Coordinates of C-alpha atoms in Angstrom, one line a residue:
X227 CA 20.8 24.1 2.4
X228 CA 19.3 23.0 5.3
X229 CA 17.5 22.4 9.5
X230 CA 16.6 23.4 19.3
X231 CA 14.5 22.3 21.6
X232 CA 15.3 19.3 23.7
X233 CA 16.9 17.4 21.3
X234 CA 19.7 15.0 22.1
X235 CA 21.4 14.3 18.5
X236 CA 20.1 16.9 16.8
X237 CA 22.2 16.8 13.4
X238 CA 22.9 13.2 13.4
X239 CA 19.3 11.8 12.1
X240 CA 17.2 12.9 9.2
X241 CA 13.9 11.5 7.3
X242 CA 12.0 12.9 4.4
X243 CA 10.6 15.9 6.0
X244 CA 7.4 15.6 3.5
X245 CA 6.7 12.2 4.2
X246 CA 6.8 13.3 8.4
X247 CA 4.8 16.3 7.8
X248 CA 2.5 15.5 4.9
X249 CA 3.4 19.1 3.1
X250 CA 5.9 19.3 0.8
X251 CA 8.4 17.6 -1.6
X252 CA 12.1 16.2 -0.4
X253 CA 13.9 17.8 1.8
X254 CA 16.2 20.0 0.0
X255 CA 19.6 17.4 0.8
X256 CA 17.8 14.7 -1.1
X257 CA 16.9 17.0 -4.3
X258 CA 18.7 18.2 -7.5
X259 CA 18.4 21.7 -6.1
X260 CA 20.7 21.9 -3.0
X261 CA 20.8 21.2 0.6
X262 CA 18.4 20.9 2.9
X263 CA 17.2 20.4 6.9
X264 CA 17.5 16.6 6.9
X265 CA 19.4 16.2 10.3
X266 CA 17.3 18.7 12.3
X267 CA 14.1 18.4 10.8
X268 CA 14.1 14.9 11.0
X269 CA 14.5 14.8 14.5
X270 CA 11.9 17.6 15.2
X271 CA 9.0 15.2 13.2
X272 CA 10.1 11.7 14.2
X273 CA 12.3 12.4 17.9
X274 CA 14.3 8.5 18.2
X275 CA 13.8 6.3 15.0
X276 CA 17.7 5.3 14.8
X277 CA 17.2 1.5 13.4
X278 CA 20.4 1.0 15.8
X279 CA 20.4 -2.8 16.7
X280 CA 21.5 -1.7 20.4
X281 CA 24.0 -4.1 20.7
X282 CA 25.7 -2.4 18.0
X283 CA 25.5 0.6 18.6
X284 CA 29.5 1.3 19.6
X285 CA 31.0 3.6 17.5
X286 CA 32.8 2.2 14.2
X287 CA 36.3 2.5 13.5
X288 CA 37.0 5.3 11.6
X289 CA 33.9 6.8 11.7
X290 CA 34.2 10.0 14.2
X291 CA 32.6 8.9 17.0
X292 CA 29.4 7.9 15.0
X293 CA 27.1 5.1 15.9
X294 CA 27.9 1.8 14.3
X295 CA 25.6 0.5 11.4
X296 CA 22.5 -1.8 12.0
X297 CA 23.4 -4.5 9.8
X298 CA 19.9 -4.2 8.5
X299 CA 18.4 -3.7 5.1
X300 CA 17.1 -0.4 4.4
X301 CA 13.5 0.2 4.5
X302 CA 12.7 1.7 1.3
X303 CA 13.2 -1.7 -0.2
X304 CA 15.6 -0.4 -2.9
X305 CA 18.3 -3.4 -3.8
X306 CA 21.5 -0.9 -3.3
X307 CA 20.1 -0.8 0.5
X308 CA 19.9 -4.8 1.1
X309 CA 22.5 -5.3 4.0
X310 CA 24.1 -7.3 1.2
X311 CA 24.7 -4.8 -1.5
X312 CA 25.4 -2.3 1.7
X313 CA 28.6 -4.8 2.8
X314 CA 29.4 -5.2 -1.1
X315 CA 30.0 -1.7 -1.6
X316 CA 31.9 -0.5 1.5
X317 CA 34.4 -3.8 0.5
X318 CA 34.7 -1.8 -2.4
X319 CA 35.0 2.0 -1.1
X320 CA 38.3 2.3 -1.6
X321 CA 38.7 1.3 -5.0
X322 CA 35.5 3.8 -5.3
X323 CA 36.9 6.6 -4.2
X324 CA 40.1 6.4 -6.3
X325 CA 38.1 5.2 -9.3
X326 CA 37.0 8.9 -9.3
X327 CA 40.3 10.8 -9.6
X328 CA 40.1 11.5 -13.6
X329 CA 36.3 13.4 -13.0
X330 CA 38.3 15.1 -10.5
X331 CA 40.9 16.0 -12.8
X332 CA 38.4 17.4 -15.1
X333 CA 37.3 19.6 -12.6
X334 CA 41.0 21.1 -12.0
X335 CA 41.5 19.7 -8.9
X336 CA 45.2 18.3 -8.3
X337 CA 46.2 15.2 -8.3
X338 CA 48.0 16.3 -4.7
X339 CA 45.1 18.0 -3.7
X340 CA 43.0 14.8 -4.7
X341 CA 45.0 12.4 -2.3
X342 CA 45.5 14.9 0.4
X343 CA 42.0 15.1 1.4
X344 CA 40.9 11.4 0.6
X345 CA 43.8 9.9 2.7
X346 CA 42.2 8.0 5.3
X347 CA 38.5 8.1 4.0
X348 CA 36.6 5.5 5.4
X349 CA 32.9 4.9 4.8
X350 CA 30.4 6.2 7.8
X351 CA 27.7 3.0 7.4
X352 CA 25.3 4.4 9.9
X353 CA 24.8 6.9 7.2
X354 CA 22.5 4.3 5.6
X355 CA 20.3 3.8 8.6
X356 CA 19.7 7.5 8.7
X357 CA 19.0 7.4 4.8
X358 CA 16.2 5.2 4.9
X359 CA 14.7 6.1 8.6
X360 CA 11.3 5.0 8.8
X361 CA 9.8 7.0 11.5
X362 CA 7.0 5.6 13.6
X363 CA 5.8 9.0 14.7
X364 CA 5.4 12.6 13.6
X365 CA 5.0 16.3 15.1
X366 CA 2.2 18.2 13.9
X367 CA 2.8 21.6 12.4
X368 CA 1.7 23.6 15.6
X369 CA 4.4 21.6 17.5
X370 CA 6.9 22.0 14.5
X371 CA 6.8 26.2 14.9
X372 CA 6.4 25.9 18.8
X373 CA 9.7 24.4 18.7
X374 CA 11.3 26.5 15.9
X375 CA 9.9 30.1 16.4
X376 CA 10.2 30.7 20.2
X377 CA 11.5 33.0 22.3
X378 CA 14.8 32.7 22.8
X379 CA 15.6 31.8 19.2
X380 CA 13.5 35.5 18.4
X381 CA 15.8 37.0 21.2
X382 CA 19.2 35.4 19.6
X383 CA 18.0 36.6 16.1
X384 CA 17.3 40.5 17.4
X385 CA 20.9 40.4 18.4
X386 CA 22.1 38.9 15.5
X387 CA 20.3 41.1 13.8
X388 CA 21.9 44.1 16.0
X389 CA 25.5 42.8 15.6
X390 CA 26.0 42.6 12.1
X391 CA 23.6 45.7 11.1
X392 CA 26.5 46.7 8.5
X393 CA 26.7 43.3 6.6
X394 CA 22.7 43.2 6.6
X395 CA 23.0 47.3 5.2
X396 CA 24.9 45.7 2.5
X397 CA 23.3 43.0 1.7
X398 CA 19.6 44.4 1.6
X399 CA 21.6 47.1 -0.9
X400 CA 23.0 44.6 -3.6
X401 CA 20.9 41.5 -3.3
X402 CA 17.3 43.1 -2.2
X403 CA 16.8 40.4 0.2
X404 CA 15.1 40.6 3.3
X405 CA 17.2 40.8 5.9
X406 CA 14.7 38.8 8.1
X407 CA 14.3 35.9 6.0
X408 CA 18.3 35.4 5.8
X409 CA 17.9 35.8 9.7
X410 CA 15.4 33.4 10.2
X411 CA 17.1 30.6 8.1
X412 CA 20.4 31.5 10.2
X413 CA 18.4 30.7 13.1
X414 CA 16.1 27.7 12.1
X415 CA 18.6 25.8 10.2
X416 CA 21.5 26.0 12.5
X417 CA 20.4 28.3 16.0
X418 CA 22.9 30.8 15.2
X419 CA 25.9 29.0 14.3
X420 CA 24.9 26.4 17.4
X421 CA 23.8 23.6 15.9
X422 CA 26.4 23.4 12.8
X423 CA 26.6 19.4 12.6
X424 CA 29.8 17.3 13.3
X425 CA 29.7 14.8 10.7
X426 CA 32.4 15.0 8.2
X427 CA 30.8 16.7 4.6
X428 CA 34.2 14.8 2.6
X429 CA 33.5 11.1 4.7
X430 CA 29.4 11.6 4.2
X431 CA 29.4 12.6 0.6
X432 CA 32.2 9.8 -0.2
X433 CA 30.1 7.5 1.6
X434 CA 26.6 8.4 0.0
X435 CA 28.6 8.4 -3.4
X436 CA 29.7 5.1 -3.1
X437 CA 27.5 2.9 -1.2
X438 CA 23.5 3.3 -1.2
X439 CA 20.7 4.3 -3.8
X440 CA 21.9 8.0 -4.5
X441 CA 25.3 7.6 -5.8
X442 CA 25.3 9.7 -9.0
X443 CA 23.9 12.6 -6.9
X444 CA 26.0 12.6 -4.0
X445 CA 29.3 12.0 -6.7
X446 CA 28.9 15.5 -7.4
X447 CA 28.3 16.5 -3.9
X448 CA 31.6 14.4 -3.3
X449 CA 33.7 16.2 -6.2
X450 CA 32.1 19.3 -5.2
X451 CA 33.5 19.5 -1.9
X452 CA 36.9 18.6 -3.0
X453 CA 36.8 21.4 -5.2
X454 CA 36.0 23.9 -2.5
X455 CA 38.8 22.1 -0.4
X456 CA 41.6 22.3 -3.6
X457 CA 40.5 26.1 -3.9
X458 CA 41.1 27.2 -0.6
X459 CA 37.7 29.0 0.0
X460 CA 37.0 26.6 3.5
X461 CA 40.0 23.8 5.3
X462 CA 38.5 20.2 6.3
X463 CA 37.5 21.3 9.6
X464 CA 35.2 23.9 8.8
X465 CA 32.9 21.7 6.6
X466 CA 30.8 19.9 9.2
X467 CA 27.2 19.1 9.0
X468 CA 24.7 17.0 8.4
X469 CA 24.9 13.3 7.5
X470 CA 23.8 14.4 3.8
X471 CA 26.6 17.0 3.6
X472 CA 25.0 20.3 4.3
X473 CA 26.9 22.3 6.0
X474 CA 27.4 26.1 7.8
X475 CA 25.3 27.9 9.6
X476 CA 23.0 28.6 6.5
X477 CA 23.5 24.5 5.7
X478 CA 25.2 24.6 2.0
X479 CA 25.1 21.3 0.1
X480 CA 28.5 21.2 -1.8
X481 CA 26.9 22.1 -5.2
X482 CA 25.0 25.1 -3.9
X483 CA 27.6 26.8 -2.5
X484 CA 29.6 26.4 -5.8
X485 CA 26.4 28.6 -7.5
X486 CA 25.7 30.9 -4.6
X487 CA 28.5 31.5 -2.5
X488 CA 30.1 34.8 -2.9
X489 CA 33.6 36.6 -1.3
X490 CA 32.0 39.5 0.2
X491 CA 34.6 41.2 1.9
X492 CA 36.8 40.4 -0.7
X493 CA 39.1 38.8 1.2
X494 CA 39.6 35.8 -1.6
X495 CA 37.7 33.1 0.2
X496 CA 33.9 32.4 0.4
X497 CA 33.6 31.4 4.0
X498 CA 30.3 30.5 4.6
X499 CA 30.8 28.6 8.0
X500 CA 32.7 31.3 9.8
X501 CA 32.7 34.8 8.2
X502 CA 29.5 36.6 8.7
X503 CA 29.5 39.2 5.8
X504 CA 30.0 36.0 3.3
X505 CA 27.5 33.6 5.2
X506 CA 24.8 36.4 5.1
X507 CA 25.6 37.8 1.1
X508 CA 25.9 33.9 0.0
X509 CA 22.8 33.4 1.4
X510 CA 21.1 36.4 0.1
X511 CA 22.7 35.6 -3.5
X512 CA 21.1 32.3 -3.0
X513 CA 17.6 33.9 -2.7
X514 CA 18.0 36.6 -5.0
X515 CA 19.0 34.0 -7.5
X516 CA 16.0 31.7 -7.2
X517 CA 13.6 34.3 -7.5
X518 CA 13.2 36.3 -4.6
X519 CA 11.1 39.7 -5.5
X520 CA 12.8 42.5 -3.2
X521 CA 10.2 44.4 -0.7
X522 CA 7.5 41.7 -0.9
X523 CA 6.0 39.4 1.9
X524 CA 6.0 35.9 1.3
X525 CA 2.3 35.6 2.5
X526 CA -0.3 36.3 4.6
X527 CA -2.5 34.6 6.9
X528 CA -6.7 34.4 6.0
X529 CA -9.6 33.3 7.4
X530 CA -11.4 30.9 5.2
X531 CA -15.0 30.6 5.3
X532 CA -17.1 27.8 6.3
X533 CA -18.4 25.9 3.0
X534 CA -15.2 26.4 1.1
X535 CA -14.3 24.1 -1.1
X536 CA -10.7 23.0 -0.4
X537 CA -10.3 21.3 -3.9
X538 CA -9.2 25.0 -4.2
X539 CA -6.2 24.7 -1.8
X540 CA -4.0 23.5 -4.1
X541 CA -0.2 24.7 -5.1
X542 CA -1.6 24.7 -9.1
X543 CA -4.6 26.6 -7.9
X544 CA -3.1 30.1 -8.8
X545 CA -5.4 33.4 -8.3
X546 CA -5.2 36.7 -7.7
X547 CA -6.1 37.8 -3.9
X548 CA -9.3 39.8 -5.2
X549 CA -10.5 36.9 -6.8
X550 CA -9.8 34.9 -3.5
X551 CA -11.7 38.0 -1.6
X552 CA -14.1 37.4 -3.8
X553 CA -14.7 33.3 -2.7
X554 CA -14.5 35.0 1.0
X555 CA -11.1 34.6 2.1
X556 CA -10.1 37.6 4.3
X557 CA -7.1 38.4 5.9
X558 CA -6.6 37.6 9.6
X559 CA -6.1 40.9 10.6
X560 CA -9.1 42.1 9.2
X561 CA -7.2 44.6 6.7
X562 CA -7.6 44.7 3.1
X563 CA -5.1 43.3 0.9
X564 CA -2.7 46.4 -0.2
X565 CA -2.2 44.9 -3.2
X566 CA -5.3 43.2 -4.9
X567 CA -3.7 42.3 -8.1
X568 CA -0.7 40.0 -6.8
X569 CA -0.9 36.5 -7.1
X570 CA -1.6 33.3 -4.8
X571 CA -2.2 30.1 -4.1
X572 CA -4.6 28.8 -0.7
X573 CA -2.6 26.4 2.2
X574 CA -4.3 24.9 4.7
X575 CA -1.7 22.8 6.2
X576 CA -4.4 21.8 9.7
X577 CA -7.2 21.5 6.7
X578 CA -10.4 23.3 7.6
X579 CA -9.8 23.1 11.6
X580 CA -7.0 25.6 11.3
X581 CA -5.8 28.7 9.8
X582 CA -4.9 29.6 5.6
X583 CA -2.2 31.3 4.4
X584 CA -2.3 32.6 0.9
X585 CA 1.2 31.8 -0.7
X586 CA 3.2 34.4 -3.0
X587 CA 6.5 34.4 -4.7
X588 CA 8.9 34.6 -2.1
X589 CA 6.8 31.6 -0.2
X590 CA 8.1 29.6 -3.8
X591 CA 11.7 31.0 -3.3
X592 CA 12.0 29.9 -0.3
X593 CA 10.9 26.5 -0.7
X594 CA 13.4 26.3 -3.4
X595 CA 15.7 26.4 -0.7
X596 CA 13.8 23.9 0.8
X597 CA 11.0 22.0 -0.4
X598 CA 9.0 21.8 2.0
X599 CA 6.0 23.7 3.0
X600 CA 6.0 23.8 6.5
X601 CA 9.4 24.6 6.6
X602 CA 8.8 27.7 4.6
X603 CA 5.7 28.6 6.8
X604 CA 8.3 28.7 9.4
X605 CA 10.7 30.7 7.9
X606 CA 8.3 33.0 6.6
X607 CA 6.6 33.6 9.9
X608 CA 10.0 33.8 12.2
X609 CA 10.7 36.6 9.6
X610 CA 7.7 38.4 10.4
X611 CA 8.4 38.0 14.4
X612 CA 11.8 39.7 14.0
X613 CA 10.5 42.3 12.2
X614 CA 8.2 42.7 15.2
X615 CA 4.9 41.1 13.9
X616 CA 2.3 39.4 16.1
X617 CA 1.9 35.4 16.3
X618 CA -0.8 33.7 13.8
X619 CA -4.0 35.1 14.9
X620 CA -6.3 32.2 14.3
X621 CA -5.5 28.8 16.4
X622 CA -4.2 25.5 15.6
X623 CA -6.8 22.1 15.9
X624 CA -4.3 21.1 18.5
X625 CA -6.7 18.5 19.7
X626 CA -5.9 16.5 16.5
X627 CA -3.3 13.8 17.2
X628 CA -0.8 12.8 14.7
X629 CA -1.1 9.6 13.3
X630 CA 1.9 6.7 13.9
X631 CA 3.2 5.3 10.4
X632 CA 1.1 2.5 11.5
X633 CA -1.8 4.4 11.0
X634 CA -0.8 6.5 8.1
X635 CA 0.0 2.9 6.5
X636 CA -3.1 1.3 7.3
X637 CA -5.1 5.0 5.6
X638 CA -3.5 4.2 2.3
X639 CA -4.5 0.7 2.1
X640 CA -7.9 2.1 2.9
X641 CA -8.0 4.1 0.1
X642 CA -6.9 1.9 -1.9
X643 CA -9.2 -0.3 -1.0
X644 CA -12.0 2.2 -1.6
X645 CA -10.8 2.9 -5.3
X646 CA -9.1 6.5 -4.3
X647 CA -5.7 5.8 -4.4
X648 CA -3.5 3.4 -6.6
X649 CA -0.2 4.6 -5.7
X650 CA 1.8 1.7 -3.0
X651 CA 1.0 2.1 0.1
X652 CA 4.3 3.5 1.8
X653 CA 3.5 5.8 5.2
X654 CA 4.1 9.2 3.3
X655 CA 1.8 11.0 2.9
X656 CA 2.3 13.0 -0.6
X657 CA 0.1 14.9 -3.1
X658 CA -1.2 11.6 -4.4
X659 CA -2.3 11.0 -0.9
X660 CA -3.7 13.7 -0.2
X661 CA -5.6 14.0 -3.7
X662 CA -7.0 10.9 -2.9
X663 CA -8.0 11.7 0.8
X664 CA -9.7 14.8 -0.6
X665 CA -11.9 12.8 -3.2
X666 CA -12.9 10.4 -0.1
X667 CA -13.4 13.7 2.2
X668 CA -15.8 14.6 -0.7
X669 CA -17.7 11.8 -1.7
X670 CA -18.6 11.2 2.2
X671 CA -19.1 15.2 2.1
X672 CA -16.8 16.4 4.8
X673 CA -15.0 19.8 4.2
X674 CA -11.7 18.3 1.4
X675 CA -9.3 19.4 2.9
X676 CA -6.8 16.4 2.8
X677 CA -5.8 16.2 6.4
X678 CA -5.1 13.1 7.5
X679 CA -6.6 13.3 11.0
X680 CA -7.7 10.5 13.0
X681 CA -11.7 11.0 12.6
X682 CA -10.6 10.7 9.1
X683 CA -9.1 7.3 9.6
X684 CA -12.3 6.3 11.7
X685 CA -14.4 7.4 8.8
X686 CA -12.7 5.4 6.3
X687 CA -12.5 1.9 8.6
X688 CA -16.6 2.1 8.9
X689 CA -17.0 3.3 5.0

């Protein structure tokens, strides 16, 4: 669904939040599963990285205001995002649009419906710019929650909290969702209804469905919307977002509100952008739905002794939190674990410089609404600072430096170099990465941890 610090176009950029971060999968606007933080989050990890050729950077007709297109090719090298095939397809947009009226029919929309809301589309080019961002820079996670869970987003969320007490009453009652962690994805993925998005969900999808290298997904992100448009639930104005489509304060891709929104005040439309009681239930439903096991945590903080072997730290690497106990992990606050039995898995997402968390089920729920590890950290631990917990005990390396995509670039050619890794070198930083910068970590016996720090990088230039 997804994703205010000083940020000057905060829902008009986006990047691959894994590849930024070096944590987790797509960002949930790029995946089968739903929408995700791309706008936002992409800005937090990268700040500028528009590939705007500034001379072209005046607004396009049609577009809304939004920033011309570079003319360039795409970075991920894909032949739908040559320049070429980029100028090919818009020719075409039109005839691409209306070439999808009969799978709109099959979905019940009306043919007046139909050519109602397409009128006038035009494509939004810039769109693939933002697609295939390449940033050159990335935040570390300590400067991702700085930014997310502060103060005045933790004072906006008690009074949030405060003002629609009733809806949360309800909520809590049919779903068994914690009212915190719908609070803390209110606030992270929008700042309470702030930071929405302006970009047009019908032009973006249309755009994304006809032009570019996700097509078939975004078709049904296109037809979805109309669908919500033909049945009344939101008008053309309220769906705003991200250049992906997400929108509302809880950021719904088309397709996920069509499984998870729900009329809670039974009023016969499922407003998700501007009616509270349906925004907080739909988003509930949405948790509840993927898993989420009522009056759990989603994790906890542990200190992980020195000597551990971080091979262990691994999502696969399920076991129980005696049996972690037992290898010497304790938690932070120096309590036992109430419940000895329940399953985990180990993150260290600052390797062995910086603090663990021991993952459970709702961790896994909530990156099913995102994908991403360190965006569930966040949401996980803004959740525990509204119910009135204390900050992470243990600090963050914060003396690490991130490295440029540059850097990160020249690590995988290392590695592949040195036999670890044979995927292409790209700049993101996935599990093959990693994987490959733990089994380096190890055979020069440093702690495997699979942080990609710039001792690392040293290490491997003079190996």
């Amino acid at each position: 669904m997804r994703r205010t610090g000083a940020l000057a176009n905060k829902r008009t950029v986006a990047v691959i939040l894994a590849a930024t971060l070096l944590l987790g999968g797509e960002a949930r606007a790029q995946s089968s599963s739903g929408g995700g933080p791309l706008s936002f989050f992409g800005n937090i990890f990268t700040g500028s990285f528009s590939k705007d050729n500034p001379s072209a950077a005046q607004p396009a007709p049609g577009n809304g205001g939004t920033q011309a297109w570079s003319g360039e090719d795409g970075a991920s090298g894909h032949p739908l995002m040559t320049a070429s095939a980029i100028r090919e397809a818009a020719a075409n947009f039109d005839n691409c649009v209306a070439s999808m009226w009969p799978d709109a029919a099959r979905r019940n929309i009306s043919q007046e419906s139909f050519q109602r809301f397409t009128a006038g589309l035009t494509p939004d080019l810039h769109i693939m710019d933002l697609m295939d961002s390449q940033p050159e820079f990335s935040k570390s996670i300590w400067d991702y929650l700085d930014i997310l869970v502060n103060d005045n987003r933790l004072a906006k969320g008690r009074e949030i909290l405060v003002k629609y007490k009733p809806q949360f009453d309800e909520v809590e009652k049919a779903y068994g969702v914690d009212r915190y962690a719908i609070a803390a994805i209110w606030g992270i993925e929008s700042n309470y209804s702030t930071q929405i998005g302006d970009r047009s969900v019908l032009q973006s999808t249309a755009t994304l469905a006809c032009i570019g290298r996700r097509q078939a997904y975004f078709k049904d992100e296109f037809l979805s919307a109309l669908e919500i448009l033909h049945h009344g639930d939101l008008r053309p104005e309220q769906m705003h977002g991200s250049w992906a489509g997400a929108f509302g304060p809880t950021q719904f891709m088309p397709t996920a509100f069509k499984r998870y929104a729900v009329d809670a005040d039974g009023d016969g439309r499922r407003d998700v952008v501007d009616d509270p009681a349906d925004l907080i239930a739909s988003t509930a439903n949405n948790l509840k739905k993927d898993g989420w096991q009522a009056g759990e945590t989603w994790g906890y903080e542990v200190v992980v002794p020195p000597g551990f072997n971080y091979m262990l730290a691994d999502r696969a690497k399920v076991m129980t939190l005696a049996q972690w106990e037992h290898l010497g992990l304790k938690h932070a606050d120096g309590k036992p674990f109430l419940h000895p039995a329940e399953k985990a898995y180990l993150l260290a997402p600052a390797g062995a410089e910086g603090p663990g968390f021991l993952m459970l089920q709702n961790f896994r729920v909530i990156m099913k609404y995102n994908p991403a590890e360190a965006y569930a950290l966040a949401i996980g631990h803004f959740a525990d600072r509204l119910r009135g917990g204390a900050p992470f005990v243990q600090p963050w390396p914060r003396q690490e430096r991130e490295l440029s995509r540059a850097e990160r670039l020249e690590l995988q050619q290392l590695l592949v170099e040195r036999g670890f890794y044979r995927g292409t070198p790209d700049g993101q930083f996935g599990g093959e990465t990693r994987n490959a910068l733990r089994s380096f970590q190890a055979s020069i016996g440093a702690p495997a941890d699979g942080f990609a720090s710039s001792d690392v990088l040293e290490r491997l230039r003079g190996h």
